[in-house]
Amino acid sequence: MTESKRIVEDVPCTFCGCLCDDILLEVEDGKITRMENGCTISKSRFLNHHDNRMESPTIGKKGARSNVSVDEAIAKAVEIIAKARRPLIYGLSSTENDAHREAYKIAELVGGVVDNTSSVCHGPTILGVQESGEASAALAETRHRSDLVIYWGSNPTQAHPRHVDRYIRVPGKFVTDPKTERKIWLVDIRTSESQRIADRFIQIDPGTDLEVLSALRALVRGHRVNGTEIGGLPVAQLEEMANTMKEIKYGVLFFGLGLTQSKGRHRNIDAAVKLIQDLNSYTKWNMMPMRGHYNVSGANKTSTWQTGYPYAVDYARGYPRYQPGEYTSVDLLARGEVDALLNIAADPGAHFPKACWKTMSRIPIINIDPKQNMTSIMATVNIPSAVAGIECDGAAVRMDGLPLYLQKVIDPPEGILPDREILRRIYEGLLKEVG
Ligand code: SF4
């Protein structure tokens, strides 16, 4: 091994909410040349992290865009935010916790709204949990104890490729043969790649999650259910499912956007939470959202620590107010209420509905991200940043709430700063303007 070649072990993968912390990287001459243990998504994340980078800060819309220094881009960002009457700060789920802190400070200073990507993914989960409580556990507990795992409205094989391999189809302390002692059920409206890892596929009619969960809950509580089928499932099958769910020793319900973003939304989660609570009268059950962005859990936690609320926080009156549906980014942009957008580590230009585009194309957007994306094309100010977990350190929170330290593996390109440093400088600039 040459002197410039080194191995970095136990690196967390900053892609999905599994935040797998066993990645091994080989670094040579300041570049990642080889990796072990990750899935194909992770391989692309680490080995291609230099692809499609924003090479320089820019000011100006497409067609009249010029490269500028970081200081000039930050000064322009300060000018835009200081002038705005209703600035929105959005994103945060694909960056580390210290960057979040700076974003909340900016929102408080300028009386803006600060929201993260959970408002378009597991926001309904948070609403359901706020209404009905939460029964959660560590992923390690699932591995060591569970004998029934249900994936509901989720496609782990493609969205979280190592979830099954690291926690479900591996031996645990009390489940030594996971193939025979631990069953996997997959509940969804259509077949998916994940069917091949499931012991049982349960197909329900689209938009009937609430009915099916409510029927299961009634059956678990010993009630009779009228009719012959619910959500496309015969009542006899639902009875058998409810009985099995009561008889196993330890169950875990993992759920994805198929549950949170289908008809019923937070009411689906409310029903799922109550089903889990009822099952806990008979045996042990937990539930956990399959979080997408690697630090969306962290964004909810840091937002709650600093503002009191997990997302959709408005500081317009000088103190934090929380109102999903009112202060969530899609709603604010679709109503045309926002006059500046500070976007950090997200791509609303690619993912938000068309109704938001009208506002996004008329207001100034400050975009902080390592890579070029749809939002960088629309932005007035682009500020490239270091990739957290590769080019700068930090902390992030796994889908089960476990905080993990992110390593700096290599240096960022010259002159490229971490998100937290860019945001800190914007905050300091704003302090002089409006503080
Ligand atoms: S499952 Fe997710 S966190 Fe784990 S290696 Fe793959 S992309 Fe990375």
Short mmCIF file of C-alpha atoms and ligand atoms in Angstrom, two decimals:
data_model
loop_
_atom_site.label_atom_id
_atom_site.label_comp_id
_atom_site.label_asym_id
_atom_site.label_seq_id
_atom_site.Cartn_x
_atom_site.Cartn_y
_atom_site.Cartn_z
CA MET A 1 0.00 0.00 0.00
CA THR A 2 1.46 3.40 -0.96
CA GLU A 3 1.88 6.03 1.68
CA SER A 4 -0.95 8.10 0.25
CA LYS A 5 -3.32 5.11 0.32
CA ARG A 6 -5.32 4.63 3.48
CA ILE A 7 -8.34 2.70 4.71
CA VAL A 8 -11.15 4.41 6.61
CA GLU A 9 -13.45 2.09 8.51
CA ASP A 10 -16.91 2.32 10.06
CA VAL A 11 -18.00 5.23 7.88
CA PRO A 12 -21.76 5.92 8.02
CA CYS A 13 -23.40 6.01 4.60
CA THR A 14 -25.18 9.34 4.21
CA PHE A 15 -27.87 8.32 1.79
CA CYS A 16 -30.94 6.68 3.32
CA GLY A 17 -32.35 6.54 6.84
CA CYS A 18 -30.58 3.23 7.58
CA LEU A 19 -27.37 5.30 7.96
CA CYS A 20 -25.33 2.05 7.72
CA ASP A 21 -22.19 2.70 9.77
CA ASP A 22 -20.01 -0.17 8.59
CA ILE A 23 -18.73 1.22 5.27
CA LEU A 24 -15.06 0.68 4.54
CA LEU A 25 -13.40 3.13 2.16
CA GLU A 26 -10.03 3.13 0.51
CA VAL A 27 -8.68 6.61 -0.13
CA GLU A 28 -5.79 7.34 -2.45
CA ASP A 29 -4.41 10.76 -3.34
CA GLY A 30 -7.43 12.47 -1.80
CA LYS A 31 -9.95 10.36 -3.76
CA ILE A 32 -12.19 7.47 -2.70
CA THR A 33 -11.07 4.60 -4.89
CA ARG A 34 -12.80 1.57 -3.36
CA MET A 35 -15.56 0.73 -0.94
CA GLU A 36 -16.81 -2.34 0.86
CA ASN A 37 -20.06 -3.28 2.59
CA GLY A 38 -22.40 -0.70 1.05
CA CYS A 39 -25.30 -1.34 -1.30
CA THR A 40 -25.31 -0.19 -4.93
CA ILE A 41 -26.84 3.18 -4.00
CA SER A 42 -24.12 3.72 -1.44
CA LYS A 43 -21.46 2.70 -3.93
CA SER A 44 -22.62 5.42 -6.26
CA ARG A 45 -22.85 7.89 -3.36
CA PHE A 46 -19.20 7.41 -2.35
CA LEU A 47 -17.45 6.57 -5.60
CA ASN A 48 -19.29 9.19 -7.70
CA HIS A 49 -19.53 11.93 -5.10
CA HIS A 50 -17.51 14.23 -7.35
CA ASP A 51 -19.94 13.87 -10.31
CA ASN A 52 -22.30 16.74 -11.22
CA ARG A 53 -20.74 19.04 -8.64
CA MET A 54 -21.46 22.74 -8.65
CA GLU A 55 -18.01 24.04 -9.38
CA SER A 56 -18.36 27.65 -8.36
CA PRO A 57 -20.75 29.94 -6.53
CA THR A 58 -22.93 31.80 -9.01
CA ILE A 59 -25.20 34.82 -9.04
CA GLY A 60 -27.91 35.41 -11.64
CA LYS A 61 -30.63 33.37 -13.28
CA LYS A 62 -30.03 30.97 -16.13
CA GLY A 63 -28.73 32.79 -19.19
CA ALA A 64 -27.26 35.66 -17.14
CA ARG A 65 -25.36 33.67 -14.56
CA SER A 66 -21.82 34.56 -13.50
CA ASN A 67 -19.28 32.79 -11.37
CA VAL A 68 -18.48 34.74 -8.20
CA SER A 69 -16.52 34.25 -5.00
CA VAL A 70 -18.09 32.60 -1.94
CA ASP A 71 -18.05 35.98 -0.16
CA GLU A 72 -19.92 37.64 -3.03
CA ALA A 73 -22.51 34.83 -3.14
CA ILE A 74 -23.01 35.05 0.63
CA ALA A 75 -23.36 38.85 0.46
CA LYS A 76 -26.03 38.47 -2.24
CA ALA A 77 -27.82 35.84 -0.16
CA VAL A 78 -27.80 38.21 2.83
CA GLU A 79 -29.18 41.03 0.68
CA ILE A 80 -32.04 38.84 -0.63
CA ILE A 81 -33.04 37.46 2.77
CA ALA A 82 -32.79 40.86 4.49
CA LYS A 83 -35.16 42.38 1.92
CA ALA A 84 -37.68 39.54 2.02
CA ARG A 85 -40.91 39.96 3.98
CA ARG A 86 -41.78 36.23 4.02
CA PRO A 87 -38.61 34.15 3.55
CA LEU A 88 -38.81 30.36 3.57
CA ILE A 89 -35.91 28.14 4.65
CA TYR A 90 -36.34 24.59 3.39
CA GLY A 91 -34.52 21.26 3.09
CA LEU A 92 -32.02 20.18 5.77
CA SER A 93 -32.69 16.42 5.68
CA SER A 94 -29.55 15.64 3.66
CA THR A 95 -27.15 17.61 5.78
CA GLU A 96 -25.81 17.30 9.30
CA ASN A 97 -27.20 18.60 12.57
CA ASP A 98 -24.88 21.60 13.05
CA ALA A 99 -26.08 23.03 9.74
CA HIS A 100 -29.65 22.73 11.02
CA ARG A 101 -28.81 24.89 14.03
CA GLU A 102 -27.60 27.74 11.81
CA ALA A 103 -30.74 27.52 9.67
CA TYR A 104 -33.01 27.86 12.72
CA LYS A 105 -30.98 30.86 13.88
CA ILE A 106 -31.53 32.56 10.52
CA ALA A 107 -35.27 31.82 10.60
CA GLU A 108 -35.59 33.32 14.08
CA LEU A 109 -33.50 36.37 13.22
CA VAL A 110 -35.46 37.33 10.09
CA GLY A 111 -38.91 36.10 11.16
CA GLY A 112 -39.01 33.44 8.46
CA VAL A 113 -40.50 30.00 8.11
CA VAL A 114 -38.24 26.96 8.52
CA ASP A 115 -39.40 23.60 7.22
CA ASN A 116 -37.72 20.31 6.34
CA THR A 117 -38.46 17.59 3.81
CA SER A 118 -40.56 15.58 6.28
CA SER A 119 -43.39 17.93 5.31
CA VAL A 120 -43.57 15.96 2.03
CA CYS A 121 -42.80 12.47 3.38
CA HIS A 122 -43.33 11.39 6.98
CA GLY A 123 -45.04 14.60 8.19
CA PRO A 124 -48.30 12.61 8.61
CA THR A 125 -46.36 10.12 10.77
CA ILE A 126 -45.44 12.93 13.13
CA LEU A 127 -49.04 14.17 13.25
CA GLY A 128 -50.32 10.64 13.95
CA VAL A 129 -47.73 10.14 16.68
CA GLN A 130 -48.49 13.54 18.22
CA GLU A 131 -52.15 12.54 18.42
CA SER A 132 -51.80 8.94 19.58
CA GLY A 133 -48.31 8.42 21.03
CA GLU A 134 -45.44 6.30 19.81
CA ALA A 135 -44.29 2.75 20.40
CA SER A 136 -40.74 2.60 19.10
CA ALA A 137 -37.52 0.67 19.59
CA ALA A 138 -33.98 0.39 18.29
CA LEU A 139 -33.24 -1.46 15.06
CA ALA A 140 -30.95 -3.71 17.12
CA GLU A 141 -33.93 -4.79 19.21
CA THR A 142 -35.77 -5.76 16.02
CA ARG A 143 -32.81 -7.88 14.99
CA HIS A 144 -32.40 -9.59 18.36
CA ARG A 145 -36.03 -10.19 19.29
CA SER A 146 -38.60 -9.91 16.51
CA ASP A 147 -40.34 -12.99 15.16
CA LEU A 148 -42.76 -11.09 12.88
CA VAL A 149 -41.84 -8.05 10.79
CA ILE A 150 -44.41 -6.24 8.66
CA TYR A 151 -43.45 -3.80 5.92
CA TRP A 152 -46.54 -1.73 5.11
CA GLY A 153 -46.56 0.60 2.07
CA SER A 154 -42.81 0.27 1.83
CA ASN A 155 -40.36 -1.22 -0.67
CA PRO A 156 -37.23 -1.83 1.43
CA THR A 157 -35.37 -3.83 -1.21
CA GLN A 158 -35.16 -0.80 -3.47
CA ALA A 159 -35.46 2.19 -1.12
CA HIS A 160 -33.43 0.88 1.86
CA PRO A 161 -31.45 -1.95 0.28
CA ARG A 162 -29.60 -3.14 3.42
CA HIS A 163 -32.48 -2.87 5.90
CA VAL A 164 -33.42 -6.51 5.51
CA ASP A 165 -29.81 -7.75 5.34
CA ARG A 166 -28.62 -5.86 8.42
CA TYR A 167 -31.59 -6.20 10.74
CA ILE A 168 -34.12 -8.76 9.57
CA ARG A 169 -32.50 -11.69 7.80
CA VAL A 170 -29.59 -11.87 10.24
CA PRO A 171 -29.40 -13.90 13.43
CA GLY A 172 -30.05 -12.06 16.69
CA LYS A 173 -29.55 -12.95 20.32
CA PHE A 174 -32.97 -14.54 20.72
CA VAL A 175 -33.69 -15.32 17.06
CA THR A 176 -30.85 -17.51 15.91
CA ASP A 177 -32.31 -18.74 12.62
CA PRO A 178 -34.00 -15.70 11.06
CA LYS A 179 -35.21 -17.66 8.01
CA THR A 180 -37.42 -19.98 10.02
CA GLU A 181 -37.93 -18.08 13.29
CA ARG A 182 -38.73 -14.64 11.84
CA LYS A 183 -41.49 -14.07 9.31
CA ILE A 184 -41.76 -11.10 6.96
CA TRP A 185 -45.12 -9.87 5.75
CA LEU A 186 -45.36 -7.28 3.00
CA VAL A 187 -48.58 -5.26 2.84
CA ASP A 188 -49.00 -3.11 -0.25
CA ILE A 189 -51.36 -2.20 -3.04
CA ARG A 190 -49.11 -3.67 -5.71
CA THR A 191 -46.28 -6.13 -6.09
CA SER A 192 -42.76 -4.78 -5.77
CA GLU A 193 -39.21 -6.03 -5.77
CA SER A 194 -39.55 -6.56 -2.00
CA GLN A 195 -41.95 -9.44 -2.59
CA ARG A 196 -38.99 -11.75 -3.09
CA ILE A 197 -37.77 -11.26 0.49
CA ALA A 198 -41.24 -11.60 2.02
CA ASP A 199 -42.71 -14.81 3.42
CA ARG A 200 -46.15 -13.49 2.70
CA PHE A 201 -47.50 -10.77 0.41
CA ILE A 202 -50.81 -9.22 1.40
CA GLN A 203 -52.29 -7.10 -1.37
CA ILE A 204 -54.92 -4.57 -0.33
CA ASP A 205 -57.06 -2.27 -2.49
CA PRO A 206 -55.61 1.23 -3.10
CA GLY A 207 -56.71 3.81 -0.51
CA THR A 208 -58.04 1.24 2.00
CA ASP A 209 -55.17 1.23 4.53
CA LEU A 210 -57.31 2.97 7.15
CA GLU A 211 -60.15 0.45 6.75
CA VAL A 212 -57.79 -2.55 6.90
CA LEU A 213 -55.92 -1.20 9.97
CA SER A 214 -59.21 -0.35 11.70
CA ALA A 215 -60.62 -3.82 10.95
CA LEU A 216 -57.49 -5.48 12.31
CA ARG A 217 -57.75 -3.34 15.41
CA ALA A 218 -61.39 -4.33 15.95
CA LEU A 219 -60.51 -8.01 15.52
CA VAL A 220 -57.54 -7.75 17.88
CA ARG A 221 -59.90 -6.26 20.48
CA GLY A 222 -62.27 -9.21 20.04
CA HIS A 223 -65.03 -7.50 18.02
CA ARG A 224 -66.78 -9.00 15.01
CA VAL A 225 -66.44 -7.33 11.63
CA ASN A 226 -69.48 -7.14 9.35
CA GLY A 227 -69.29 -8.04 5.66
CA THR A 228 -67.20 -10.56 3.82
CA GLU A 229 -64.19 -8.50 2.80
CA ILE A 230 -62.40 -5.27 3.67
CA GLY A 231 -59.87 -3.53 1.44
CA GLY A 232 -59.88 -6.56 -0.88
CA LEU A 233 -59.07 -9.02 1.93
CA PRO A 234 -61.57 -11.68 3.06
CA VAL A 235 -62.62 -11.14 6.69
CA ALA A 236 -61.46 -14.69 7.47
CA GLN A 237 -57.94 -13.70 6.35
CA LEU A 238 -58.04 -10.56 8.50
CA GLU A 239 -59.11 -12.70 11.49
CA GLU A 240 -56.21 -15.05 10.91
CA MET A 241 -53.79 -12.09 10.59
CA ALA A 242 -55.10 -10.50 13.81
CA ASN A 243 -54.75 -13.80 15.68
CA THR A 244 -51.18 -14.33 14.43
CA MET A 245 -50.25 -10.76 15.39
CA LYS A 246 -51.49 -11.47 18.93
CA GLU A 247 -49.76 -14.83 19.19
CA ILE A 248 -46.20 -13.95 18.13
CA LYS A 249 -43.61 -12.92 20.74
CA TYR A 250 -42.31 -9.66 19.28
CA GLY A 251 -43.60 -7.81 16.23
CA VAL A 252 -42.40 -4.70 14.43
CA LEU A 253 -44.38 -2.67 11.90
CA PHE A 254 -42.20 -0.75 9.45
CA PHE A 255 -44.16 1.65 7.28
CA GLY A 256 -43.37 3.84 4.30
CA LEU A 257 -44.88 6.57 2.18
CA GLY A 258 -47.46 4.09 0.88
CA LEU A 259 -49.12 4.57 4.26
CA THR A 260 -48.33 8.22 5.02
CA GLN A 261 -49.09 9.69 1.60
CA SER A 262 -52.14 7.63 0.60
CA LYS A 263 -55.78 8.42 1.34
CA GLY A 264 -56.15 8.88 5.10
CA ARG A 265 -52.58 10.15 5.58
CA HIS A 266 -52.07 10.94 9.29
CA ARG A 267 -55.29 9.08 10.12
CA ASN A 268 -53.62 5.93 8.73
CA ILE A 269 -50.75 6.44 11.18
CA ASP A 270 -53.17 7.19 13.98
CA ALA A 271 -54.90 3.85 13.27
CA ALA A 272 -51.55 2.01 13.04
CA VAL A 273 -50.37 3.48 16.36
CA LYS A 274 -53.63 2.41 18.04
CA LEU A 275 -53.36 -1.08 16.55
CA ILE A 276 -49.84 -1.40 17.96
CA GLN A 277 -51.05 -0.10 21.34
CA ASP A 278 -53.86 -2.68 21.36
CA LEU A 279 -51.48 -5.49 20.39
CA ASN A 280 -49.28 -4.56 23.34
CA SER A 281 -52.07 -5.78 25.62
CA TYR A 282 -51.29 -9.30 24.34
CA THR A 283 -47.63 -9.32 23.32
CA LYS A 284 -44.80 -6.96 22.41
CA TRP A 285 -45.08 -4.74 19.30
CA ASN A 286 -43.27 -1.65 17.99
CA MET A 287 -43.47 0.48 14.89
CA MET A 288 -41.00 2.57 12.94
CA PRO A 289 -41.18 4.81 9.85
CA MET A 290 -38.82 3.91 7.00
CA ARG A 291 -37.15 7.32 6.80
CA GLY A 292 -35.84 8.26 3.35
CA HIS A 293 -33.22 11.03 3.56
CA TYR A 294 -30.38 9.99 5.83
CA ASN A 295 -30.92 12.79 8.34
CA VAL A 296 -34.62 13.58 8.06
CA SER A 297 -35.00 12.07 11.53
CA GLY A 298 -32.27 14.46 12.69
CA ALA A 299 -34.03 17.43 11.07
CA ASN A 300 -37.18 16.63 13.05
CA LYS A 301 -35.20 16.24 16.26
CA THR A 302 -33.04 19.37 15.94
CA SER A 303 -36.09 21.39 14.92
CA THR A 304 -37.93 20.16 18.01
CA TRP A 305 -34.93 20.86 20.26
CA GLN A 306 -34.50 24.41 19.00
CA THR A 307 -37.98 25.58 18.01
CA GLY A 308 -40.24 23.26 19.97
CA TYR A 309 -41.73 21.79 16.77
CA PRO A 310 -40.55 19.15 14.27
CA TYR A 311 -41.24 21.00 10.97
CA ALA A 312 -43.40 23.79 9.50
CA VAL A 313 -42.25 26.43 11.99
CA ASP A 314 -43.08 30.10 11.46
CA TYR A 315 -41.19 32.89 13.26
CA ALA A 316 -43.14 35.77 11.65
CA ARG A 317 -44.37 36.94 15.07
CA GLY A 318 -40.94 36.58 16.66
CA TYR A 319 -41.75 33.32 18.38
CA PRO A 320 -42.20 29.85 16.85
CA ARG A 321 -45.64 28.74 15.67
CA TYR A 322 -46.39 25.30 14.20
CA GLN A 323 -49.07 24.61 11.64
CA PRO A 324 -48.67 21.84 9.03
CA GLY A 325 -50.83 22.70 6.03
CA GLU A 326 -50.29 26.39 6.76
CA TYR A 327 -46.52 26.80 7.19
CA THR A 328 -45.44 23.74 5.19
CA SER A 329 -43.32 24.63 2.17
CA VAL A 330 -45.57 23.22 -0.54
CA ASP A 331 -48.57 25.07 0.84
CA LEU A 332 -46.71 28.38 1.24
CA LEU A 333 -45.26 28.17 -2.28
CA ALA A 334 -48.51 27.00 -3.90
CA ARG A 335 -50.34 29.95 -2.31
CA GLY A 336 -47.62 32.33 -3.54
CA GLU A 337 -46.99 33.61 0.01
CA VAL A 338 -43.22 33.35 -0.05
CA ASP A 339 -40.93 36.07 -1.47
CA ALA A 340 -37.53 34.35 -1.04
CA LEU A 341 -36.42 30.73 -0.66
CA LEU A 342 -33.24 29.57 1.06
CA ASN A 343 -32.88 25.93 0.06
CA ILE A 344 -30.34 23.69 1.79
CA ALA A 345 -29.51 20.13 0.70
CA ALA A 346 -32.82 19.40 -1.02
CA ASP A 347 -34.24 19.66 -4.51
CA PRO A 348 -37.71 21.22 -4.39
CA GLY A 349 -37.33 22.15 -8.06
CA ALA A 350 -37.46 18.44 -8.89
CA HIS A 351 -39.88 17.22 -6.25
CA PHE A 352 -42.47 19.91 -5.55
CA PRO A 353 -45.77 20.02 -7.44
CA LYS A 354 -46.31 22.26 -10.44
CA ALA A 355 -48.37 24.68 -8.34
CA CYS A 356 -45.17 25.65 -6.46
CA TRP A 357 -43.18 26.25 -9.61
CA LYS A 358 -45.04 29.46 -10.47
CA THR A 359 -43.84 31.03 -7.21
CA MET A 360 -40.39 29.47 -7.41
CA SER A 361 -39.83 30.89 -10.88
CA ARG A 362 -40.69 34.45 -9.79
CA ILE A 363 -38.91 34.70 -6.40
CA PRO A 364 -35.17 34.71 -5.68
CA ILE A 365 -33.87 31.29 -4.63
CA ILE A 366 -30.62 30.81 -2.72
CA ASN A 367 -29.51 27.24 -3.21
CA ILE A 368 -26.84 25.57 -1.05
CA ASP A 369 -25.95 22.08 -2.26
CA PRO A 370 -22.88 20.12 -3.38
CA LYS A 371 -24.48 19.09 -6.66
CA GLN A 372 -26.21 20.58 -9.65
CA ASN A 373 -29.92 19.81 -9.65
CA MET A 374 -33.25 21.23 -10.81
CA THR A 375 -33.22 23.83 -8.02
CA SER A 376 -29.73 25.02 -8.96
CA ILE A 377 -31.05 25.67 -12.48
CA MET A 378 -33.81 27.90 -11.04
CA ALA A 379 -31.69 29.60 -8.36
CA THR A 380 -30.56 33.23 -8.29
CA VAL A 381 -27.66 32.39 -5.99
CA ASN A 382 -25.93 29.01 -5.95
CA ILE A 383 -23.40 28.19 -3.25
CA PRO A 384 -21.70 24.81 -3.59
CA SER A 385 -21.05 23.01 -0.31
CA ALA A 386 -19.03 20.09 1.05
CA VAL A 387 -20.71 16.66 1.12
CA ALA A 388 -21.50 15.91 4.76
CA GLY A 389 -20.17 12.53 5.85
CA ILE A 390 -17.53 12.55 3.09
CA GLU A 391 -15.95 16.02 2.97
CA CYS A 392 -16.98 17.30 6.41
CA ASP A 393 -17.91 15.71 9.70
CA GLY A 394 -21.05 16.20 11.75
CA ALA A 395 -23.84 14.19 13.32
CA ALA A 396 -26.97 12.59 11.95
CA VAL A 397 -29.85 10.56 13.36
CA ARG A 398 -30.77 7.08 12.11
CA MET A 399 -34.38 6.10 11.44
CA ASP A 400 -34.70 4.59 14.94
CA GLY A 401 -33.47 7.80 16.62
CA LEU A 402 -29.86 6.73 17.17
CA PRO A 403 -27.42 9.64 16.67
CA LEU A 404 -24.26 8.76 14.73
CA TYR A 405 -21.05 10.68 14.13
CA LEU A 406 -20.30 11.35 10.45
CA GLN A 407 -16.68 11.20 9.42
CA LYS A 408 -14.73 13.54 7.22
CA VAL A 409 -13.00 11.14 4.82
CA ILE A 410 -11.41 13.50 2.31
CA ASP A 411 -11.01 17.25 1.84
CA PRO A 412 -13.65 19.12 -0.16
CA PRO A 413 -12.60 20.84 -3.41
CA GLU A 414 -10.64 24.01 -2.74
CA GLY A 415 -12.73 26.88 -1.41
CA ILE A 416 -15.81 24.70 -0.79
CA LEU A 417 -17.26 25.09 2.71
CA PRO A 418 -19.56 22.89 4.82
CA ASP A 419 -23.25 23.89 4.87
CA ARG A 420 -22.93 24.97 8.52
CA GLU A 421 -20.14 27.41 7.71
CA ILE A 422 -22.02 28.95 4.76
CA LEU A 423 -25.15 29.33 6.89
CA ARG A 424 -23.16 30.76 9.79
CA ARG A 425 -21.70 33.42 7.51
CA ILE A 426 -25.15 34.24 6.13
CA TYR A 427 -26.41 34.58 9.72
CA GLU A 428 -23.55 36.89 10.65
CA GLY A 429 -24.20 39.01 7.56
CA LEU A 430 -27.88 39.23 8.45
CA LEU A 431 -27.06 40.21 12.02
CA LYS A 432 -25.34 43.31 10.65
CA GLU A 433 -28.27 44.06 8.32
CA VAL A 434 -31.30 43.37 10.47
CA GLY A 435 -30.02 42.37 13.94
S1 SF4 B 1 -29.07 0.87 2.86
FE1 SF4 B 1 -29.06 3.10 2.75
S2 SF4 B 1 -27.60 3.80 4.32
FE2 SF4 B 1 -27.26 1.57 3.98
S3 SF4 B 1 -25.61 1.50 2.49
FE3 SF4 B 1 -27.54 1.43 1.31
S4 SF4 B 1 -28.05 3.60 0.83
FE4 SF4 B 1 -26.45 3.58 2.41
#
